[in-house]
GROMACS .gro file of N, CA, C and O in nm:
model
  332
    1GLU      N    1  18.002   4.057  23.202
    1GLU     CA    2  18.077   4.187  23.122
    1GLU      C    3  17.994   4.178  23.034
    1GLU      O    4  17.932   4.273  22.970
    2ARG      N    5  18.000   4.105  22.922
    2ARG     CA    6  17.929   4.118  22.804
    2ARG      C    7  17.807   4.146  22.856
    2ARG      O    8  17.707   4.172  22.747
    3GLN      N    9  17.765   4.054  22.879
    3GLN     CA   10  17.616   4.028  22.914
    3GLN      C   11  17.526   4.145  22.960
    3GLN      O   12  17.471   4.226  22.945
    4ARG      N   13  17.594   4.186  23.038
    4ARG     CA   14  17.607   4.327  23.104
    4ARG      C   15  17.631   4.461  23.023
    4ARG      O   16  17.551   4.500  23.002
    5ALA      N   17  17.706   4.465  22.918
    5ALA     CA   18  17.728   4.552  22.837
    5ALA      C   19  17.646   4.533  22.698
    5ALA      O   20  17.607   4.624  22.643
    6ARG      N   21  17.558   4.409  22.681
    6ARG     CA   22  17.421   4.363  22.589
    6ARG      C   23  17.334   4.456  22.669
    6ARG      O   24  17.275   4.564  22.611
    7CYS      N   25  17.330   4.422  22.798
    7CYS     CA   26  17.186   4.507  22.848
    7CYS      C   27  17.196   4.643  22.831
    7CYS      O   28  17.141   4.742  22.843
    8GLU      N   29  17.325   4.677  22.873
    8GLU     CA   30  17.350   4.861  22.857
    8GLU      C   31  17.348   4.913  22.755
    8GLU      O   32  17.331   5.070  22.737
    9ILE      N   33  17.331   4.873  22.626
    9ILE     CA   34  17.347   4.892  22.483
    9ILE      C   35  17.191   5.000  22.474
    9ILE      O   36  17.191   5.100  22.441
   10PRO      N   37  17.109   4.928  22.491
   10PRO     CA   38  16.939   4.977  22.434
   10PRO      C   39  16.927   5.084  22.563
   10PRO      O   40  16.888   5.178  22.544
   11GLU      N   41  16.992   5.090  22.659
   11GLU     CA   42  16.943   5.193  22.744
   11GLU      C   43  17.049   5.324  22.718
   11GLU      O   44  16.994   5.434  22.690
   12LEU      N   45  17.161   5.310  22.716
   12LEU     CA   46  17.294   5.395  22.652
   12LEU      C   47  17.202   5.480  22.491
   12LEU      O   48  17.201   5.596  22.461
   13GLU      N   49  17.153   5.370  22.416
   13GLU     CA   50  17.106   5.422  22.268
   13GLU      C   51  16.954   5.504  22.325
   13GLU      O   52  16.933   5.620  22.233
   14ALA      N   53  16.865   5.429  22.375
   14ALA     CA   54  16.750   5.506  22.429
   14ALA      C   55  16.805   5.712  22.521
   14ALA      O   56  16.738   5.787  22.475
   15LYS      N   57  16.911   5.684  22.529
   15LYS     CA   58  16.939   5.824  22.651
   15LYS      C   59  16.990   5.933  22.526
   15LYS      O   60  16.949   6.030  22.535
   16ARG      N   61  17.082   5.855  22.436
   16ARG     CA   62  17.119   5.942  22.305
   16ARG      C   63  16.989   5.938  22.297
   16ARG      O   64  16.979   6.109  22.245
   17GLU      N   65  16.928   5.884  22.231
   17GLU     CA   66  16.789   5.935  22.084
   17GLU      C   67  16.719   6.081  22.178
   17GLU      O   68  16.671   6.139  22.147
   18GLN      N   69  16.679   6.055  22.339
   18GLN     CA   70  16.603   6.183  22.405
   18GLN      C   71  16.681   6.300  22.445
   18GLN      O   72  16.653   6.390  22.415
   19GLN      N   73  16.820   6.282  22.453
   19GLN     CA   74  16.899   6.458  22.423
   19GLN      C   75  16.870   6.411  22.249
   19GLN      O   76  16.888   6.595  22.269
   20VAL      N   77  16.905   6.401  22.192
   20VAL     CA   78  16.911   6.403  22.007
   20VAL      C   79  16.759   6.506  22.021
   20VAL      O   80  16.744   6.630  21.931
   21VAL      N   81  16.643   6.443  22.056
   21VAL     CA   82  16.520   6.508  22.081
   21VAL      C   83  16.484   6.632  22.101
   21VAL      O   84  16.454   6.702  22.097
   22ALA      N   85  16.582   6.635  22.239
   22ALA     CA   86  16.568   6.770  22.339
   22ALA      C   87  16.675   6.902  22.252
   22ALA      O   88  16.632   7.002  22.327
   23LEU      N   89  16.728   6.836  22.177
   23LEU     CA   90  16.797   6.930  22.174
   23LEU      C   91  16.724   7.050  21.987
   23LEU      O   92  16.754   7.086  21.973
   24GLU      N   93  16.645   6.882  21.922
   24GLU     CA   94  16.597   6.936  21.827
   24GLU      C   95  16.475   7.032  21.871
   24GLU      O   96  16.444   7.090  21.830
   25ASP      N   97  16.421   7.031  21.978
   25ASP     CA   98  16.344   7.079  22.054
   25ASP      C   99  16.358   7.228  22.084
   25ASP      O  100  16.315   7.351  22.056
   26PHE      N  101  16.508   7.191  22.146
   26PHE     CA  102  16.577   7.383  22.175
   26PHE      C  103  16.581   7.430  22.060
   26PHE      O  104  16.504   7.517  22.088
   27ARG      N  105  16.623   7.365  21.954
   27ARG     CA  106  16.649   7.502  21.874
   27ARG      C  107  16.540   7.464  21.787
   27ARG      O  108  16.526   7.602  21.764
   28LYS      N  109  16.443   7.440  21.781
   28LYS     CA  110  16.278   7.474  21.768
   28LYS      C  111  16.203   7.624  21.801
   28LYS      O  112  16.175   7.713  21.770
   29HIS      N  113  16.245   7.623  22.002
   29HIS     CA  114  16.239   7.656  22.073
   29HIS      C  115  16.297   7.818  22.021
   29HIS      O  116  16.262   7.916  22.059
   30LEU      N  117  16.436   7.803  22.012
   30LEU     CA  118  16.556   7.946  22.016
   30LEU      C  119  16.451   7.996  21.849
   30LEU      O  120  16.457   8.093  21.829
   31GLU      N  121  16.405   7.931  21.753
   31GLU     CA  122  16.403   7.936  21.620
   31GLU      C  123  16.261   8.078  21.635
   31GLU      O  124  16.248   8.115  21.571
   32GLY      N  125  16.161   8.007  21.752
   32GLY     CA  126  16.075   8.026  21.784
   32GLY      C  127  16.061   8.237  21.836
   32GLY      O  128  16.001   8.308  21.811
   33LEU      N  129  16.179   8.194  21.927
   33LEU     CA  130  16.220   8.301  22.018
   33LEU      C  131  16.283   8.427  21.906
   33LEU      O  132  16.254   8.570  21.929
   34GLU      N  133  16.376   8.386  21.773
   34GLU     CA  134  16.398   8.448  21.678
   34GLU      C  135  16.314   8.535  21.630
   34GLU      O  136  16.295   8.667  21.615
   35ALA      N  137  16.230   8.451  21.595
   35ALA     CA  138  16.106   8.526  21.484
   35ALA      C  139  16.009   8.609  21.591
   35ALA      O  140  16.001   8.691  21.523
   36LYS      N  141  15.988   8.565  21.683
   36LYS     CA  142  15.907   8.691  21.784
   36LYS      C  143  16.033   8.801  21.800
   36LYS      O  144  15.913   8.873  21.805
   37ARG      N  145  16.134   8.768  21.821
   37ARG     CA  146  16.222   8.909  21.834
   37ARG      C  147  16.208   9.052  21.684
   37ARG      O  148  16.239   9.110  21.689
   38LYS      N  149  16.246   8.913  21.593
   38LYS     CA  150  16.258   9.004  21.423
   38LYS      C  151  16.057   9.073  21.400
   38LYS      O  152  16.100   9.126  21.338
   39ARG      N  153  16.016   9.029  21.482
   39ARG     CA  154  15.886   9.095  21.440
   39ARG      C  155  15.849   9.144  21.541
   39ARG      O  156  15.748   9.256  21.522
   40GLY      N  157  15.936   9.180  21.640
   40GLY     CA  158  15.950   9.326  21.721
   40GLY      C  159  15.824   9.301  21.852
   40GLY      O  160  15.851   9.388  21.898
   41GLU      N  161  15.806   9.216  21.883
   41GLU     CA  162  15.726   9.136  21.995
   41GLU      C  163  15.864   9.145  22.123
   41GLU      O  164  15.942   9.140  22.082
   42THR      N  165  15.813   9.216  22.247
   42THR     CA  166  15.847   9.210  22.330
   42THR      C  167  15.918   9.106  22.407
   42THR      O  168  15.836   8.990  22.421
   43LEU      N  169  16.043   9.054  22.458
   43LEU     CA  170  16.086   8.926  22.469
   43LEU      C  171  16.083   8.913  22.656
   43LEU      O  172  16.158   9.051  22.693
   44SER      N  173  16.021   8.836  22.667
   44SER     CA  174  16.088   8.809  22.845
   44SER      C  175  16.230   8.822  22.875
   44SER      O  176  16.259   8.728  22.786
   45SER      N  177  16.204   8.839  23.002
   45SER     CA  178  16.377   8.839  23.061
   45SER      C  179  16.415   8.667  23.022
   45SER      O  180  16.553   8.657  22.946
   46GLN      N  181  16.333   8.634  23.059
   46GLN     CA  182  16.377   8.431  23.063
   46GLN      C  183  16.409   8.384  22.931
   46GLN      O  184  16.499   8.368  22.926
   47GLU      N  185  16.308   8.448  22.811
   47GLU     CA  186  16.392   8.458  22.674
   47GLU      C  187  16.451   8.458  22.617
   47GLU      O  188  16.538   8.438  22.548
   48ARG      N  189  16.468   8.661  22.685
   48ARG     CA  190  16.640   8.667  22.651
   48ARG      C  191  16.731   8.621  22.739
   48ARG      O  192  16.828   8.587  22.610
   49MET      N  193  16.732   8.544  22.800
   49MET     CA  194  16.829   8.482  22.861
   49MET      C  195  16.815   8.335  22.775
   49MET      O  196  16.979   8.290  22.733
   50HIS      N  197  16.750   8.256  22.727
   50HIS     CA  198  16.723   8.171  22.664
   50HIS      C  199  16.828   8.202  22.559
   50HIS      O  200  16.908   8.130  22.467
   51LEU      N  201  16.781   8.290  22.483
   51LEU     CA  202  16.913   8.361  22.352
   51LEU      C  203  17.039   8.360  22.383
   51LEU      O  204  17.125   8.304  22.311
   52GLN      N  205  17.072   8.436  22.453
   52GLN     CA  206  17.222   8.460  22.522
   52GLN      C  207  17.296   8.356  22.535
   52GLN      O  208  17.376   8.326  22.499
   53ASN      N  209  17.193   8.212  22.639
   53ASN     CA  210  17.258   8.114  22.607
   53ASN      C  211  17.300   7.986  22.571
   53ASN      O  212  17.301   7.886  22.573
   54ALA      N  213  17.213   8.044  22.445
   54ALA     CA  214  17.157   7.934  22.360
   54ALA      C  215  17.323   7.832  22.305
   54ALA      O  216  17.317   7.721  22.321
   55ARG      N  217  17.399   7.941  22.244
   55ARG     CA  218  17.503   7.868  22.148
   55ARG      C  219  17.582   7.787  22.271
   55ARG      O  220  17.631   7.683  22.265
   56VAL      N  221  17.573   7.831  22.384
   56VAL     CA  222  17.691   7.778  22.489
   56VAL      C  223  17.590   7.583  22.531
   56VAL      O  224  17.664   7.500  22.547
   57ASN      N  225  17.471   7.647  22.508
   57ASN     CA  226  17.344   7.477  22.575
   57ASN      C  227  17.350   7.441  22.440
   57ASN      O  228  17.311   7.310  22.507
   58ILE      N  229  17.389   7.503  22.310
   58ILE     CA  230  17.349   7.397  22.224
   58ILE      C  231  17.541   7.272  22.196
   58ILE      O  232  17.543   7.237  22.225
   59GLU      N  233  17.581   7.370  22.275
   59GLU     CA  234  17.757   7.284  22.241
   59GLU      C  235  17.804   7.175  22.361
   59GLU      O  236  17.816   7.081  22.317
   60ALA      N  237  17.657   7.225  22.469
   60ALA     CA  238  17.683   7.134  22.615
   60ALA      C  239  17.648   7.020  22.543
   60ALA      O  240  17.645   6.910  22.592
   61ALA      N  241  17.504   7.067  22.462
   61ALA     CA  242  17.440   6.890  22.473
   61ALA      C  243  17.493   6.830  22.338
   61ALA      O  244  17.499   6.718  22.340
   62ALA      N  245  17.547   6.903  22.266
   62ALA     CA  246  17.603   6.831  22.125
   62ALA      C  247  17.709   6.735  22.215
   62ALA      O  248  17.742   6.628  22.156
   63LYS      N  249  17.791   6.826  22.288
   63LYS     CA  250  17.917   6.726  22.351
   63LYS      C  251  17.817   6.591  22.420
   63LYS      O  252  17.934   6.479  22.409
   64ASN      N  253  17.712   6.582  22.533
   64ASN     CA  254  17.689   6.529  22.554
   64ASN      C  255  17.660   6.375  22.463
   64ASN      O  256  17.651   6.286  22.495
   65ILE      N  257  17.554   6.453  22.362
   65ILE     CA  258  17.558   6.358  22.298
   65ILE      C  259  17.640   6.282  22.181
   65ILE      O  260  17.704   6.103  22.169
   66GLU      N  261  17.806   6.380  22.197
   66GLU     CA  262  17.905   6.286  22.121
   66GLU      C  263  17.953   6.160  22.252
   66GLU      O  264  17.979   6.102  22.197
   67LYS      N  265  17.896   6.202  22.391
   67LYS     CA  266  17.963   6.131  22.444
   67LYS      C  267  17.870   5.991  22.470
   67LYS      O  268  17.934   5.870  22.502
   68GLY      N  269  17.780   6.020  22.447
   68GLY     CA  270  17.673   5.909  22.420
   68GLY      C  271  17.723   5.852  22.281
   68GLY      O  272  17.741   5.686  22.353
   69ASP      N  273  17.743   5.828  22.194
   69ASP     CA  274  17.792   5.800  22.093
   69ASP      C  275  17.940   5.687  22.161
   69ASP      O  276  17.952   5.620  22.151
   70ALA      N  277  18.030   5.787  22.229
   70ALA     CA  278  18.145   5.676  22.230
   70ALA      C  279  18.049   5.614  22.381
   70ALA      O  280  18.138   5.500  22.344
   71ALA      N  281  18.036   5.581  22.404
   71ALA     CA  282  17.958   5.496  22.532
   71ALA      C  283  17.910   5.369  22.462
   71ALA      O  284  17.917   5.262  22.498
   72ILE      N  285  17.820   5.393  22.362
   72ILE     CA  286  17.734   5.280  22.335
   72ILE      C  287  17.884   5.226  22.228
   72ILE      O  288  17.895   5.098  22.230
   73ALA      N  289  17.952   5.285  22.156
   73ALA     CA  290  18.033   5.200  22.091
   73ALA      C  291  18.156   5.154  22.166
   73ALA      O  292  18.213   5.016  22.173
   74GLU      N  293  18.180   5.178  22.300
   74GLU     CA  294  18.247   5.097  22.426
   74GLU      C  295  18.208   4.997  22.469
   74GLU      O  296  18.246   4.879  22.473
   75ALA      N  297  18.051   4.982  22.493
   75ALA     CA  298  17.947   4.929  22.555
   75ALA      C  299  17.935   4.812  22.402
   75ALA      O  300  17.972   4.631  22.448
   76ARG      N  301  17.949   4.853  22.288
   76ARG     CA  302  17.955   4.704  22.212
   76ARG      C  303  18.087   4.681  22.175
   76ARG      O  304  18.039   4.510  22.166
   77LYS      N  305  18.180   4.705  22.237
   77LYS     CA  306  18.282   4.648  22.124
   77LYS      C  307  18.326   4.581  22.280
   77LYS      O  308  18.366   4.446  22.292
   78ARG      N  309  18.272   4.645  22.416
   78ARG     CA  310  18.310   4.513  22.490
   78ARG      C  311  18.193   4.393  22.535
   78ARG      O  312  18.256   4.302  22.562
   79ALA      N  313  18.083   4.428  22.485
   79ALA     CA  314  17.994   4.271  22.414
   79ALA      C  315  18.019   4.227  22.295
   79ALA      O  316  17.974   4.104  22.297
   80GLY      N  317  18.115   4.282  22.243
   80GLY     CA  318  18.119   4.166  22.067
   80GLY      C  319  18.052   4.196  22.008
   80GLY      O  320  18.023   4.095  21.940
   81ILE      N  321  17.998   4.317  22.018
   81ILE     CA  322  17.864   4.349  21.929
   81ILE      C  323  17.967   4.488  21.795
   81ILE      O  324  18.016   4.519  21.869
   82GLY      N  325  17.973   4.442  21.650
   82GLY     CA  326  18.028   4.519  21.569
   82GLY      C  327  17.898   4.609  21.537
   82GLY      O  328  17.736   4.620  21.571
   83LYS      N  329  17.958   4.713  21.459
   83LYS     CA  330  17.804   4.799  21.431
   83LYS      C  331  17.910   4.972  21.486
   83LYS      O  332  17.938   5.013  21.557
   0.00000   0.00000   0.00000
């Protein structure tokens, strides 16, 4: 069990890091859309939908990152690794 938990930790950390990067990329994308809208440029229907659903999507991504943090902590606990 400990060995499996030790092997699981890097995988969980990599997955969490990917989620953090994806969230940052999404926020940058939304900033670009907001800037485009403020300049008076027309947004496509897909771009408008992204802006409308942004808060929900960001909250979901943040919850997934929190779940990842909890999974990493649990795996470290099972493996007997502090940190």
